[in-house]
mmCIF file of C-alpha atoms in Angstrom:
data_model
loop_
_atom_site.group_PDB
_atom_site.id
_atom_site.type_symbol
_atom_site.label_atom_id
_atom_site.label_comp_id
_atom_site.label_asym_id
_atom_site.label_seq_id
_atom_site.Cartn_x
_atom_site.Cartn_y
_atom_site.Cartn_z
ATOM 1 C CA ALA L 10 -31.655 3.077 -46.139
ATOM 2 C CA GLY L 11 -28.711 1.453 -44.741
ATOM 3 C CA TRP L 12 -28.572 -2.597 -43.984
ATOM 4 C CA THR L 13 -26.787 -4.377 -40.885
ATOM 5 C CA LEU L 14 -25.737 -7.941 -40.603
ATOM 6 C CA PRO L 15 -27.591 -10.277 -38.486
ATOM 7 C CA ASN L 16 -26.144 -10.778 -34.825
ATOM 8 C CA ILE L 17 -25.383 -14.452 -35.506
ATOM 9 C CA LEU L 18 -23.251 -13.443 -38.540
ATOM 10 C CA ILE L 19 -21.521 -10.350 -36.515
ATOM 11 C CA ASP L 20 -21.131 -12.780 -33.661
ATOM 12 C CA TYR L 21 -19.178 -15.151 -36.257
ATOM 13 C CA LEU L 22 -17.147 -12.803 -38.271
ATOM 14 C CA LEU L 23 -15.948 -11.475 -34.800
ATOM 15 C CA ARG L 24 -14.098 -14.316 -33.512
ATOM 16 C CA PHE L 25 -14.132 -13.125 -30.295
ATOM 17 C CA GLU L 26 -15.696 -10.014 -28.203
ATOM 18 C CA TRP L 27 -14.763 -8.929 -24.633
ATOM 19 C CA THR L 28 -16.678 -7.171 -22.016
ATOM 20 C CA GLY L 29 -15.531 -4.726 -19.279
ATOM 21 C CA GLU L 30 -13.913 -1.353 -18.604
ATOM 22 C CA THR L 31 -10.992 -0.885 -21.017
ATOM 23 C CA CYS L 32 -8.687 0.162 -17.924
ATOM 24 C CA GLN L 33 -5.384 -0.317 -17.119
ATOM 25 C CA GLY L 34 -5.677 -3.551 -14.343
ATOM 26 C CA TYR L 35 -9.247 -3.717 -14.871
ATOM 27 C CA PRO L 36 -10.590 -7.336 -15.181
ATOM 28 C CA ILE L 37 -11.587 -8.096 -18.920
ATOM 29 C CA HIS L 38 -13.712 -10.953 -20.085
ATOM 30 C CA PHE L 39 -13.018 -12.635 -23.137
ATOM 31 C CA LYS L 40 -16.003 -14.273 -25.044
ATOM 32 C CA PRO L 41 -15.061 -16.786 -27.868
ATOM 33 C CA ASN L 42 -17.265 -17.522 -30.828
ATOM 34 C CA PHE L 43 -15.209 -20.809 -32.036
ATOM 35 C CA ILE L 44 -17.487 -23.539 -33.809
ATOM 36 C CA PRO L 45 -17.559 -26.091 -32.472
ATOM 37 C CA THR L 46 -15.653 -26.033 -29.174
ATOM 38 C CA PRO L 47 -11.906 -26.086 -29.665
ATOM 39 C CA ASP L 48 -10.093 -29.102 -28.409
ATOM 40 C CA SER L 49 -7.193 -26.450 -27.198
ATOM 41 C CA ILE L 50 -6.727 -22.717 -27.384
ATOM 42 C CA ILE L 51 -3.927 -20.419 -26.250
ATOM 43 C CA TRP L 52 -4.465 -16.683 -25.784
ATOM 44 C CA ASN L 53 -1.808 -14.301 -25.673
ATOM 45 C CA PHE L 54 -2.746 -10.404 -24.229
ATOM 46 C CA ASP L 55 0.376 -9.262 -25.994
ATOM 47 C CA ASP L 56 1.121 -7.083 -22.403
ATOM 48 C CA GLN L 57 5.055 -7.390 -22.300
ATOM 49 C CA LEU L 58 5.001 -10.622 -20.952
ATOM 50 C CA ALA L 59 3.252 -10.098 -17.492
ATOM 51 C CA ALA L 60 2.109 -12.798 -15.335
ATOM 52 C CA GLY L 61 -1.043 -14.446 -16.842
ATOM 53 C CA SER L 62 -0.720 -12.700 -19.926
ATOM 54 C CA LEU L 63 -0.825 -16.493 -21.746
ATOM 55 C CA SER L 64 -3.961 -18.431 -20.769
ATOM 56 C CA ASN L 65 -5.132 -21.735 -22.268
ATOM 57 C CA GLU L 66 -8.686 -21.114 -20.847
ATOM 58 C CA LEU L 67 -11.392 -21.148 -23.307
ATOM 59 C CA SER L 68 -13.113 -17.665 -22.170
ATOM 60 C CA PRO L 69 -10.361 -16.138 -19.914
ATOM 61 C CA THR L 70 -10.470 -12.880 -17.822
ATOM 62 C CA TYR L 71 -7.490 -10.935 -17.753
ATOM 63 C CA ALA L 72 -6.107 -7.589 -16.454
ATOM 64 C CA PHE L 73 -3.746 -5.771 -18.819
ATOM 65 C CA GLN L 74 -1.010 -4.288 -16.586
ATOM 66 C CA HIS L 75 0.359 -1.660 -19.556
ATOM 67 C CA PRO L 76 -1.767 0.719 -21.186
ATOM 68 C CA GLY L 77 -1.773 1.193 -24.809
ATOM 69 C CA VAL L 78 -3.049 -0.712 -28.017
ATOM 70 C CA HIS L 79 -2.556 -4.712 -27.636
ATOM 71 C CA GLU L 80 -3.119 -7.139 -30.493
ATOM 72 C CA VAL L 81 -4.754 -10.201 -28.612
ATOM 73 C CA LYS L 82 -3.863 -13.237 -30.466
ATOM 74 C CA VAL L 83 -5.541 -16.521 -30.488
ATOM 75 C CA ASP L 84 -4.262 -20.000 -31.507
ATOM 76 C CA VAL L 85 -7.194 -22.315 -32.036
ATOM 77 C CA TRP L 86 -6.794 -26.371 -32.370
ATOM 78 C CA TYR L 87 -10.385 -28.060 -33.290
ATOM 79 C CA PRO L 88 -11.330 -31.860 -33.027
ATOM 80 C CA SER L 89 -11.270 -32.325 -36.573
ATOM 81 C CA GLY L 90 -7.291 -31.342 -36.296
ATOM 82 C CA ARG L 91 -8.192 -27.557 -38.210
ATOM 83 C CA TYR L 92 -5.977 -24.961 -36.731
ATOM 84 C CA GLU L 93 -7.261 -21.532 -36.667
ATOM 85 C CA HIS L 94 -5.354 -18.221 -35.781
ATOM 86 C CA THR L 95 -7.019 -14.490 -35.073
ATOM 87 C CA SER L 96 -6.247 -11.566 -33.427
ATOM 88 C CA ARG L 97 -7.919 -8.508 -32.464
ATOM 89 C CA GLU L 98 -6.855 -5.058 -31.387
ATOM 90 C CA ILE L 99 -7.750 -3.496 -27.877
ATOM 91 C CA GLU L 100 -7.063 -0.053 -26.308
ATOM 92 C CA ILE L 101 -6.295 -0.095 -22.766
ATOM 93 C CA ASN L 102 -6.542 3.331 -21.390
ATOM 94 C CA PRO L 103 -3.739 4.327 -18.262
ATOM 95 C CA SER L 104 -4.938 4.164 -14.672
ATOM 96 C CA PRO L 105 -3.364 6.092 -12.069
ATOM 97 C CA GLN L 106 -1.047 3.784 -10.133
ATOM 98 C CA PRO L 107 -0.655 5.009 -6.394
ATOM 99 C CA ASP L 108 1.931 3.839 -4.325
ATOM 100 C CA LEU L 109 2.079 4.492 -0.804
ATOM 101 C CA GLY L 110 4.909 2.489 0.028
ATOM 102 C CA PRO L 111 5.569 -0.257 2.371
ATOM 103 C CA ASP L 112 3.683 -0.544 5.721
ATOM 104 C CA THR L 113 5.383 1.334 8.281
ATOM 105 C CA LEU L 114 5.540 1.800 12.052
ATOM 106 C CA ILE L 115 5.617 5.306 13.898
ATOM 107 C CA CYS L 116 6.020 6.333 17.270
ATOM 108 C CA ARG L 117 3.026 6.934 19.442
ATOM 109 C CA ASP L 118 1.989 10.935 19.145
ATOM 110 C CA ALA L 119 3.827 10.950 16.150
ATOM 111 C CA SER L 120 2.318 11.681 12.771
ATOM 112 C CA ILE L 121 3.384 10.572 9.034
ATOM 113 C CA THR L 122 2.538 12.206 5.816
ATOM 114 C CA LEU L 123 0.828 9.649 3.226
ATOM 115 C CA SER L 124 1.140 10.906 -0.250
ATOM 116 C CA ALA L 125 -0.394 8.869 -3.553
ATOM 117 C CA SER L 126 2.893 9.260 -5.508
ATOM 118 C CA CYS L 127 1.058 9.261 -8.688
ATOM 119 C CA GLU L 128 -0.418 11.297 -11.578
ATOM 120 C CA ALA L 129 -4.329 11.920 -11.295
ATOM 121 C CA ASP L 130 -7.065 14.195 -11.839
ATOM 122 C CA PHE L 131 -9.064 13.550 -8.675
ATOM 123 C CA TYR L 132 -7.840 11.656 -5.093
ATOM 124 C CA SER L 133 -10.110 10.399 -2.540
ATOM 125 C CA TRP L 134 -8.782 8.715 0.944
ATOM 126 C CA SER L 135 -10.203 6.461 3.396
ATOM 127 C CA THR L 136 -10.266 9.069 5.982
ATOM 128 C CA GLY L 137 -12.720 10.899 3.950
ATOM 129 C CA GLN L 138 -10.586 13.458 2.308
ATOM 130 C CA PHE L 139 -10.287 14.335 -1.488
ATOM 131 C CA GLY L 140 -8.623 16.295 -3.949
ATOM 132 C CA VAL L 141 -5.561 16.362 -2.133
ATOM 133 C CA SER L 142 -2.637 13.791 -3.359
ATOM 134 C CA SER L 143 -1.349 13.700 0.355
ATOM 135 C CA ILE L 144 -2.648 13.599 4.035
ATOM 136 C CA THR L 145 -0.538 13.628 7.331
ATOM 137 C CA VAL L 146 -2.434 10.991 10.144
ATOM 138 C CA SER L 147 -1.183 9.991 13.652
ATOM 139 C CA ASP L 148 -3.500 6.987 14.130
ATOM 140 C CA SER L 149 -2.565 3.335 13.637
ATOM 141 C CA GLY L 150 -4.749 1.395 10.932
ATOM 142 C CA THR L 151 -4.964 0.767 7.472
ATOM 143 C CA TYR L 152 -5.554 3.777 4.967
ATOM 144 C CA TRP L 153 -6.098 3.792 1.558
ATOM 145 C CA VAL L 154 -6.329 6.139 -1.659
ATOM 146 C CA ARG L 155 -8.108 5.951 -4.846
ATOM 147 C CA GLY L 156 -7.045 8.109 -8.099
ATOM 148 C CA ARG L 157 -8.914 8.764 -11.111
ATOM 149 C CA PHE L 158 -8.392 9.924 -14.541
ATOM 150 C CA SER L 159 -11.513 12.378 -15.218
ATOM 151 C CA ASP L 160 -11.613 11.744 -19.000
ATOM 152 C CA SER L 161 -11.547 7.775 -19.278
ATOM 153 C CA GLY L 162 -12.996 7.181 -15.355
ATOM 154 C CA CYS L 163 -10.078 4.714 -14.998
ATOM 155 C CA GLU L 164 -9.096 4.337 -11.415
ATOM 156 C CA GLY L 165 -5.873 3.044 -9.335
ATOM 157 C CA TYR L 166 -5.913 2.130 -5.724
ATOM 158 C CA ASP L 167 -3.290 1.116 -3.230
ATOM 159 C CA THR L 168 -3.480 0.579 0.733
ATOM 160 C CA ILE L 169 -1.021 0.680 3.970
ATOM 161 C CA TYR L 170 -0.947 -0.226 7.208
ATOM 162 C CA ILE L 171 0.168 1.950 9.553
ATOM 163 C CA GLY L 172 1.249 0.653 13.295
ATOM 164 C CA PHE L 173 2.747 2.018 16.290
ATOM 165 C CA HIS L 174 6.135 0.722 17.430
ATOM 166 C CA GLN L 175 6.342 -1.222 21.205
ATOM 167 C CA PRO L 176 6.900 1.534 23.600
ATOM 168 C CA THR L 177 10.287 1.344 26.052
ATOM 169 C CA ILE L 178 9.326 0.242 29.353
ATOM 170 C CA ILE L 179 10.763 1.886 32.244
ATOM 171 C CA ASP L 180 11.496 -0.824 35.227
ATOM 172 C CA GLU L 181 11.488 0.612 38.841
ATOM 173 C CA THR L 182 12.158 -2.608 40.319
ATOM 174 C CA ASN L 183 15.444 -1.598 41.533
ATOM 175 C CA LEU L 184 14.739 2.231 41.960
ATOM 176 C CA GLN L 185 16.807 3.581 44.761
ATOM 177 C CA ILE L 186 16.054 7.343 45.743
ATOM 178 C CA THR L 187 19.186 9.265 47.735
ATOM 179 C CA PRO L 188 18.079 12.601 49.419
ATOM 180 C CA THR L 189 20.796 15.342 49.369
ATOM 181 C CA THR L 190 22.367 17.052 52.440
ATOM 182 C CA CYS L 191 21.337 20.231 53.374
ATOM 183 C CA ASN L 192 20.920 22.769 50.765
ATOM 184 C CA GLY L 193 23.626 20.454 48.925
ATOM 185 C CA ALA L 194 23.699 18.671 45.674
ATOM 186 C CA SER L 195 24.483 15.276 46.687
ATOM 187 C CA GLY L 196 21.009 13.327 46.039
ATOM 188 C CA SER L 197 20.565 10.654 43.273
ATOM 189 C CA ILE L 198 18.304 8.604 41.456
ATOM 190 C CA THR L 199 19.701 4.933 40.368
ATOM 191 C CA GLY L 200 18.480 1.514 39.555
ATOM 192 C CA LEU L 201 16.116 2.509 36.684
ATOM 193 C CA THR L 202 16.231 -0.149 33.599
ATOM 194 C CA ALA L 203 14.922 0.367 30.352
ATOM 195 C CA LEU L 204 13.286 -2.320 28.129
ATOM 196 C CA GLY L 205 12.952 -1.867 24.276
ATOM 197 C CA PRO L 206 14.760 -1.602 21.425
ATOM 198 C CA THR L 207 18.806 -0.267 21.528
ATOM 199 C CA PRO L 208 20.241 2.035 21.293
ATOM 200 C CA TYR L 209 19.331 4.168 24.023
ATOM 201 C CA ALA L 210 20.057 8.137 24.672
ATOM 202 C CA PHE L 211 18.859 8.999 27.982
ATOM 203 C CA GLN L 212 18.361 12.879 29.392
ATOM 204 C CA TRP L 213 17.624 13.843 32.816
ATOM 205 C CA PHE L 214 15.906 17.302 33.573
ATOM 206 C CA ASP L 215 14.171 19.154 36.167
ATOM 207 C CA LEU L 216 10.864 20.476 35.851
ATOM 208 C CA SER L 217 12.167 23.869 34.449
ATOM 209 C CA GLY L 218 13.622 22.119 31.667
ATOM 210 C CA ASN L 219 17.404 21.998 33.230
ATOM 211 C CA ASN L 220 19.546 19.535 32.269
ATOM 212 C CA TYR L 221 20.683 16.903 34.711
ATOM 213 C CA GLY L 222 22.734 14.398 32.955
ATOM 214 C CA THR L 223 22.586 11.918 30.236
ATOM 215 C CA ASN L 224 23.255 8.914 31.775
ATOM 216 C CA ILE L 225 20.243 6.292 33.039
ATOM 217 C CA ASP L 226 21.657 7.036 36.438
ATOM 218 C CA ALA L 227 21.117 10.862 37.664
ATOM 219 C CA THR L 228 23.920 12.105 40.493
ATOM 220 C CA GLY L 229 24.713 15.221 42.182
ATOM 221 C CA LEU L 230 21.144 16.280 42.400
ATOM 222 C CA PRO L 231 19.886 19.200 44.645
ATOM 223 C CA ALA L 232 16.490 19.162 46.255
ATOM 224 C CA GLY L 233 13.985 18.804 43.647
ATOM 225 C CA GLN L 234 11.628 17.238 40.712
ATOM 226 C CA TYR L 235 13.195 15.239 38.184
ATOM 227 C CA GLN L 236 12.119 13.410 35.202
ATOM 228 C CA LEU L 237 14.146 10.787 32.759
ATOM 229 C CA THR L 238 13.375 10.948 28.932
ATOM 230 C CA ILE L 239 14.898 8.168 27.355
ATOM 231 C CA THR L 240 14.773 8.260 23.025
ATOM 232 C CA ASP L 241 14.771 3.926 21.922
ATOM 233 C CA GLY L 242 16.474 2.473 18.966
ATOM 234 C CA ASN L 243 13.284 3.464 16.993
ATOM 235 C CA GLY L 244 13.947 7.226 17.892
ATOM 236 C CA CYS L 245 10.903 7.195 19.861
ATOM 237 C CA GLU L 246 10.727 8.780 23.179
ATOM 238 C CA THR L 247 9.713 7.575 26.920
ATOM 239 C CA VAL L 248 9.081 9.870 29.646
ATOM 240 C CA SER L 249 9.260 8.211 33.113
ATOM 241 C CA ASP L 250 7.396 9.458 36.523
ATOM 242 C CA VAL L 251 8.347 12.622 38.284
ATOM 243 C CA TYR L 252 10.971 11.570 40.929
ATOM 244 C CA THR L 253 11.318 13.882 44.057
ATOM 245 C CA ILE L 254 14.874 14.581 45.637
ATOM 246 C CA GLU L 255 14.346 15.947 49.005
#
């Protein structure tokens, strides 16, 4: 029959312990067994000098930024003046590192493909889609993706906000429509103003799709119905009302 150390002795032999899932980016809580309570303490989590990888707290919580084996080192100073140095190794499993990129604006009626841009065994999205590393969306809002490694269960997470560009407004305050002469082509549509991000590209069409010019004013028009399409500095299109030349 084997024998076991009493728990209090195990606690004493293990100068510190930890709780939490040993995954990259997950919070791990370190519990010290230093008696009496130290005057001061320095923890070094051996995490390539990542922010917060040194701590003066008695019982710190730390999320490792890098996977692999880390030698957690602790320097302890007791009230009596006694000094102690101890260390233990902890192995941190890699977590998927999704990167959806920076928050982005798109044109209304446009779509954008979001890619997790990371290795993972399984993906899930805020839209309810799963098992795919990219999705296409066309609504504004905040989206998230979660990647998971099957063996360790370690997960990684990222979010992105997709918004809409402000649309260009077509101001008709000074609109002037001039009719054509009988069976001629002397009609015009002038005075429109575009209000939005520059530069603009203008394109006039009749309702059959024929091109009638690339200026904001349309001239030399026969009788018919016309629309102006404006492409603004964001690449977004705004289409005017239909104007009739009689």
